[in-house]
Coordinates of C-alpha atoms in Angstrom, one line a residue:
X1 CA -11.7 34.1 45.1
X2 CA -13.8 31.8 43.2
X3 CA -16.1 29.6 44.7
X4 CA -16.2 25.8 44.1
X5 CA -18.8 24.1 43.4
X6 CA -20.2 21.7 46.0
X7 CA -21.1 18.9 44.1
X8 CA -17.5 18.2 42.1
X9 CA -15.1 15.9 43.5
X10 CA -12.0 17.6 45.3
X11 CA -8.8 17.1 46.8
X12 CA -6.8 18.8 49.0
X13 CA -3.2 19.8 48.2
X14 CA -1.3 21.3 51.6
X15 CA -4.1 22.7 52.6
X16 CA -5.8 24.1 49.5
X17 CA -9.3 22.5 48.3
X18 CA -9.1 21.7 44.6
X19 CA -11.1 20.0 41.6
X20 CA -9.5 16.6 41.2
X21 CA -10.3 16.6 37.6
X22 CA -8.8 19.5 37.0
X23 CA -5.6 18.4 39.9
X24 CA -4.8 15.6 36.9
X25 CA -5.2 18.2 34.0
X26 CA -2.9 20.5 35.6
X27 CA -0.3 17.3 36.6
X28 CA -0.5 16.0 33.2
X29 CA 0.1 19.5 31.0
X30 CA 3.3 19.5 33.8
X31 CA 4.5 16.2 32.2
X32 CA 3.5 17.2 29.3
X33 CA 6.1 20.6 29.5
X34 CA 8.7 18.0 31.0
X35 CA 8.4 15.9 27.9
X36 CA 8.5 18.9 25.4
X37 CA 11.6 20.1 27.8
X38 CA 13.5 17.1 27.4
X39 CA 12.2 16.4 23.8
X40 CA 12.2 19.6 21.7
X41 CA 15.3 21.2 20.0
X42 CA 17.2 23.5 22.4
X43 CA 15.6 26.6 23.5
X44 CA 12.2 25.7 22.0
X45 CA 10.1 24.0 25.1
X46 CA 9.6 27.8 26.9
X47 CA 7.8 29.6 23.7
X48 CA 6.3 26.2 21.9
X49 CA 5.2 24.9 25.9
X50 CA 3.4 28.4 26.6
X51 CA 1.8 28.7 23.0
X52 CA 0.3 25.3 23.2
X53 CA -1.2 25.8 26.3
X54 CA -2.8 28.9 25.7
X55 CA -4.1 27.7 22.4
X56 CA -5.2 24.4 23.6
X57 CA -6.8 26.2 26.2
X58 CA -8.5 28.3 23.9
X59 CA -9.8 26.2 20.9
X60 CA -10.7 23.1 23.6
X61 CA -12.8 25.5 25.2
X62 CA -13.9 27.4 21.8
X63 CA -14.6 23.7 19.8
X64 CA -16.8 22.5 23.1
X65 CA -18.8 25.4 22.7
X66 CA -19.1 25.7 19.3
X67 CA -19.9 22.0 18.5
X68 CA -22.5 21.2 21.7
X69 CA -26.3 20.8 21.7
X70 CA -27.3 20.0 25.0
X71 CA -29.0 23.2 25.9
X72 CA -30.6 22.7 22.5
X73 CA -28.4 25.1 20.5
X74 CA -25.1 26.2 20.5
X75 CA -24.1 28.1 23.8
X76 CA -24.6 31.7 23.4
X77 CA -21.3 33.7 23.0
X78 CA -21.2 35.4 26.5
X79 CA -21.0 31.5 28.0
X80 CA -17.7 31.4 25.8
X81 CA -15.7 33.3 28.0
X82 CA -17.2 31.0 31.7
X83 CA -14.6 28.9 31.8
X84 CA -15.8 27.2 35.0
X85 CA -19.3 26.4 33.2
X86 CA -19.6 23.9 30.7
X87 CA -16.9 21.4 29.1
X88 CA -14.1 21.4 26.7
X89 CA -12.9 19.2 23.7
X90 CA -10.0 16.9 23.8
X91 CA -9.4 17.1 20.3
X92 CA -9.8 21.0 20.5
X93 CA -6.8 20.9 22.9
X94 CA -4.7 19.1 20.7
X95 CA -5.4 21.2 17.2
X96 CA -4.9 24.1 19.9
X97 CA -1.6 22.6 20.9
X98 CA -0.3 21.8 17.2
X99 CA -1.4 25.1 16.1
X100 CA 0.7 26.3 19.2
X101 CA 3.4 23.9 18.1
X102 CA 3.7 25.3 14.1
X103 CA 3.9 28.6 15.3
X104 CA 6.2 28.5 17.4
X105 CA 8.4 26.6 15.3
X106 CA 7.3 29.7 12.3
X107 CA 8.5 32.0 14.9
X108 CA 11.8 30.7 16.1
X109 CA 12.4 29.5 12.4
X110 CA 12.5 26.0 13.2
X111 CA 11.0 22.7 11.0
X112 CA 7.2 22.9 11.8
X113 CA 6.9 19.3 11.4
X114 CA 9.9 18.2 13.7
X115 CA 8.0 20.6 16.6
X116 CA 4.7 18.2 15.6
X117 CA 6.4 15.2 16.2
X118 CA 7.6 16.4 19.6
X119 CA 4.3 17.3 20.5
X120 CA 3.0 14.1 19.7
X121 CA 4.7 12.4 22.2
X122 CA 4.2 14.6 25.1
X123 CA 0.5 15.3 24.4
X124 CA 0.0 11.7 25.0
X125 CA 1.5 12.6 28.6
X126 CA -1.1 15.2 29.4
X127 CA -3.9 12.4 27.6
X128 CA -3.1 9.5 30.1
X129 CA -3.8 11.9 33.5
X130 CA -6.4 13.6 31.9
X131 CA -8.7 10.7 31.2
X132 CA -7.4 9.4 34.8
X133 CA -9.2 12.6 35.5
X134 CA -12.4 11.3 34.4
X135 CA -13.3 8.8 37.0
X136 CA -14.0 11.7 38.8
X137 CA -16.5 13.1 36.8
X138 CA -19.7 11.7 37.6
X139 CA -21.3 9.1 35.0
X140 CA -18.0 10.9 32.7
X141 CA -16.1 8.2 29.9
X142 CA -18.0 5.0 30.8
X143 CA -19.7 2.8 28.4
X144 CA -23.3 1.7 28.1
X145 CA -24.8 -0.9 30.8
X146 CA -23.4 -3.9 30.1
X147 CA -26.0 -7.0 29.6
X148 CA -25.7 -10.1 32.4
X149 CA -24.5 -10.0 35.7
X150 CA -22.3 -7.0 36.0
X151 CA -23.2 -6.0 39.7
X152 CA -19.7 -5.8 41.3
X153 CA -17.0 -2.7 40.6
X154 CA -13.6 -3.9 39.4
X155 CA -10.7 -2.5 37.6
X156 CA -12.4 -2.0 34.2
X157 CA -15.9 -2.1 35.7
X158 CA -18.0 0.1 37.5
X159 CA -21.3 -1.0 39.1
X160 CA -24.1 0.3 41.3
X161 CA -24.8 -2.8 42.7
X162 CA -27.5 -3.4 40.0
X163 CA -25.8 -3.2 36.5
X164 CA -22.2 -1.7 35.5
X165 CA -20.6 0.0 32.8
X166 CA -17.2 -0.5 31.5
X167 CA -14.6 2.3 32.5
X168 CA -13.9 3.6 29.4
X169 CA -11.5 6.1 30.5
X170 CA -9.0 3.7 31.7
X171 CA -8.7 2.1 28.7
X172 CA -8.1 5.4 27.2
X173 CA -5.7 6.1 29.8
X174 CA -3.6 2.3 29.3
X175 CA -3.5 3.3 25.4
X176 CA -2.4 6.5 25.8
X177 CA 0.6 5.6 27.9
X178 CA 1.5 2.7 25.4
X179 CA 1.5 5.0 22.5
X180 CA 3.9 7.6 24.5
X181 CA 5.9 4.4 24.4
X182 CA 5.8 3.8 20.9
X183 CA 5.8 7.4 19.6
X184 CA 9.3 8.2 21.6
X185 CA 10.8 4.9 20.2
X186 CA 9.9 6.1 17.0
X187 CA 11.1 10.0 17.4
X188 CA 14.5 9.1 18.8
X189 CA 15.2 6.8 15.6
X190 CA 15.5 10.1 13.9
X191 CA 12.7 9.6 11.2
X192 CA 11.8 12.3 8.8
X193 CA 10.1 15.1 10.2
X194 CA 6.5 15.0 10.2
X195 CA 6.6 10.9 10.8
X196 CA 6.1 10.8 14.0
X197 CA 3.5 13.2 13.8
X198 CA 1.5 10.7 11.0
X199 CA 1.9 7.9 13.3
X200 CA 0.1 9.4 16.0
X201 CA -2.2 10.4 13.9
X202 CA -2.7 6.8 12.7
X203 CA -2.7 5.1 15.9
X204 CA -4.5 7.9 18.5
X205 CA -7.6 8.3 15.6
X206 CA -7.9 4.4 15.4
X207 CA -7.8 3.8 19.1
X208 CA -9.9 6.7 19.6
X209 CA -12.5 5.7 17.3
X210 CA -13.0 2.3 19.0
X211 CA -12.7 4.4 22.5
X212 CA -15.3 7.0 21.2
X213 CA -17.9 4.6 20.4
X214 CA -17.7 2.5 23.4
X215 CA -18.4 6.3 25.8
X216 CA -21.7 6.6 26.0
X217 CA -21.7 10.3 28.3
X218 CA -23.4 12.0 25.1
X219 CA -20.5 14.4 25.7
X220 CA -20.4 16.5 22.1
X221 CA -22.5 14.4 20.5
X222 CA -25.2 14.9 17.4
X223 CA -28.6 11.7 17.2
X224 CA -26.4 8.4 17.9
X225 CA -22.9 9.5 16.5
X226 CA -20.7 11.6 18.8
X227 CA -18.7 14.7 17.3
X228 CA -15.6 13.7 18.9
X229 CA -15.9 10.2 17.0
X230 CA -16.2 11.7 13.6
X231 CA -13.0 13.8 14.6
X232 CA -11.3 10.7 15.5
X233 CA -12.0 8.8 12.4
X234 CA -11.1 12.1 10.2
X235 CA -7.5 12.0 12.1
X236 CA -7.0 8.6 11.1
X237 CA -8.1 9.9 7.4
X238 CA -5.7 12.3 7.2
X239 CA -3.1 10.4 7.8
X240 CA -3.6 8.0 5.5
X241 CA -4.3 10.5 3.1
X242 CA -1.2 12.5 3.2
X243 CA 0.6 9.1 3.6
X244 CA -1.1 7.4 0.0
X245 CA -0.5 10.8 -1.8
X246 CA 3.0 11.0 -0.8
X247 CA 3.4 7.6 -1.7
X248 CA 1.2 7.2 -5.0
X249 CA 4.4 7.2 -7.6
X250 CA 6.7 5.0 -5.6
X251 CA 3.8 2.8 -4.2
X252 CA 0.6 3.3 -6.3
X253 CA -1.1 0.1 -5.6
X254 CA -1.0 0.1 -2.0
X255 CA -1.8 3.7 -2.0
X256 CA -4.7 3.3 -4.0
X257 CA -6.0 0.5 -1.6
X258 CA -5.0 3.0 1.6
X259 CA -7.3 5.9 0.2
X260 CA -10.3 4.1 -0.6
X261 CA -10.1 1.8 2.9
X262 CA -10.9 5.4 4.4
X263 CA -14.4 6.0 2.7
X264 CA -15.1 2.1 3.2
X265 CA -13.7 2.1 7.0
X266 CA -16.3 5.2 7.3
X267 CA -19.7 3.8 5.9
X268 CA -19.0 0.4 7.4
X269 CA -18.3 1.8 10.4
X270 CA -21.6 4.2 10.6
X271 CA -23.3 1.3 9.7
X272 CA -22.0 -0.4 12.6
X273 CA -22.7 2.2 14.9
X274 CA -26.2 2.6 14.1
X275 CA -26.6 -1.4 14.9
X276 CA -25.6 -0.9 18.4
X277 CA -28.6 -1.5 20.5
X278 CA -30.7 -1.7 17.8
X279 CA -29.9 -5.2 16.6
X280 CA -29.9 -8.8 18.5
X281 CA -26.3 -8.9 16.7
X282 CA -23.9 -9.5 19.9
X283 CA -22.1 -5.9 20.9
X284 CA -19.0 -8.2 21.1
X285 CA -19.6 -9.2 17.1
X286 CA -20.2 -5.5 16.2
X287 CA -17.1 -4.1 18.1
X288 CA -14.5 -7.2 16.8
X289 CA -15.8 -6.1 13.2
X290 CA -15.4 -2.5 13.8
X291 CA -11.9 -2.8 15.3
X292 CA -11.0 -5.1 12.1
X293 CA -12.6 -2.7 9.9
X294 CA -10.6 0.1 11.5
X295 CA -7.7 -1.5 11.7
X296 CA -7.4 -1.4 7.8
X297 CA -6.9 2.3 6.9
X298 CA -4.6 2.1 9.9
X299 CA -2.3 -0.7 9.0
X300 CA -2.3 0.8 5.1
X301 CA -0.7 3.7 6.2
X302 CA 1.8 2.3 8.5
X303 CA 2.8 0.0 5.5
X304 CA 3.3 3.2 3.3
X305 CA 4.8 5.3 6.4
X306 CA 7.3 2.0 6.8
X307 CA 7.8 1.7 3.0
X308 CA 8.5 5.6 2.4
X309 CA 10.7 5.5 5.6
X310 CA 13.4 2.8 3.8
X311 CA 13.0 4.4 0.5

């Protein structure tokens, strides 16, 4: 029986010691099953729910290794398969879980895209518990120290009694379970398949960009830009990509405007990045440009989802 280590926060569960990190995982890929039970076309959830979870298992694992420096190069391939040690990537759960998705949809001959859209929803299930998860991972999905007199804990701030660090994770958290909301409205109006899919790809990278830059663990991350960020931002771009070249006969114009917001969104928002903490500029005036800035590719391609949707 494996051995836990000392150091990480635990619960117990009638009677059995457990990670609590890893208690919310586990509670959240349960909700997440529910969901996709509930959600997906009948007979689906047993074969699409046991493909994403192997596969999210495997590529969040296999992307966290792949991708992080902190030992100074990429962990060696025997510290692949130590899947106690180490981390994993949220966004290599979720291509994990829509690879799982597509193939189970290839196998069982169903729409690909319609078994996307269902997993959209319910991965934002297993999202909100998992970065619940967080506050129990020490210095985990907070910001940087905030400037002025931050010294007492609250909901959105956690302090040592010297300085205090917004709690980055439950902001996550809050978005996530407003975007379940949204993305199940959208699904049960019966929307072409794959539209559900390229609004959560739309909303979650935005958000997540935002979200990404305010962390400050250094978890995945490459000089001042985290990996995870740049995967955000590219989920947002293909989005809006598939959405402008879809729409580029019907709607040309605004499709034109969509695909070159992305490039913009990108270089203004590196720019950005790289001002934080080494400017006088406010964080407050950097972060209200970079949501506005963000915002655009965003909003384009929900104008050319909306507009291809009525068509």
């Amino acid at each position: 029986m494996w051995e836990l280590w000392e150091e990480a926060e635990k619960i117990s569960v009638l009677g059995v010691e457990t990670y609590a990190f890893g208690l919310l995982c586990a509670l959240g890929a349960l909700c997440a099953l529910i969901a996709l039970y509930k959600l997906a076309p009948k007979g689906m959830a047993p074969l699409t729910g046991a493909l994403c979870l192997i596969l999210g298992f495997v590529c969040s694992r296999g992307l966290y290794c792949l991708l992080d420096r902190s030992l100074g190069e990429m962990i060696p391939l025997r510290g692949w398969l130590m899947a106690t040690g180490g981390g994993y990537s949220m966004f290599g759960a979720l291509i994990g879980a829509g690879l799982g998705a597509c193939l189970a949809g290839k196998i069982t001959k169903q729409p690909a895209l319609r078994m996307l859209d269902v997993l959209a929803v319910c991965a934002l299930l297993f999202i909100f518990f998992e970065r619940i998860g967080e506050q129990f991972v020490p210095d985990f999905g907070v910001s940087r120290t905030l400037n002025g007199e931050w010294t007492e804990s609250s909901f959105l701030i956690v302090s040592d009694g010297y300085s205090g660090c917004i709690r980055t994770y439950r902001l996550e958290a809050i978005a996530a379970l407003i975007l379940f909301g949204v993305l199940l409205y959208d699904l049960r109006k019966n929307r072409r398949s794959g539209d559900t899919a390229l609004l959560f790809s739309l909303l979650f990278g935005a958000t997540q960009v935002i979200f990404e830059s305010l962390r400050y663990d250094r978890h995945i991350s490459v000089s001042f830009v985290g990996l995870q960020h740049v995967l955000a931002m590219a989920l947002l771009g293909v989005g809006v990509i598939l959405l402008a070249v879809r729409r580029m006969k019907e709607q040309k114009p605004l499709a034109i405007l969509a695909l070159c917001s992305v490039p913009l969104a990108v270089g203004v928002g590196v720019g950005l990045e790289f001002m934080i903490d080494r400017t006088t500029v406010s964080n407050l005036v950097i972060y209200a440009v970079m949501i506005l800035v963000v915002a655009a590719p965003a909003v384009l391609g929900i104008l050319l989802r909306r507009e291809r949707a009525h068509g």
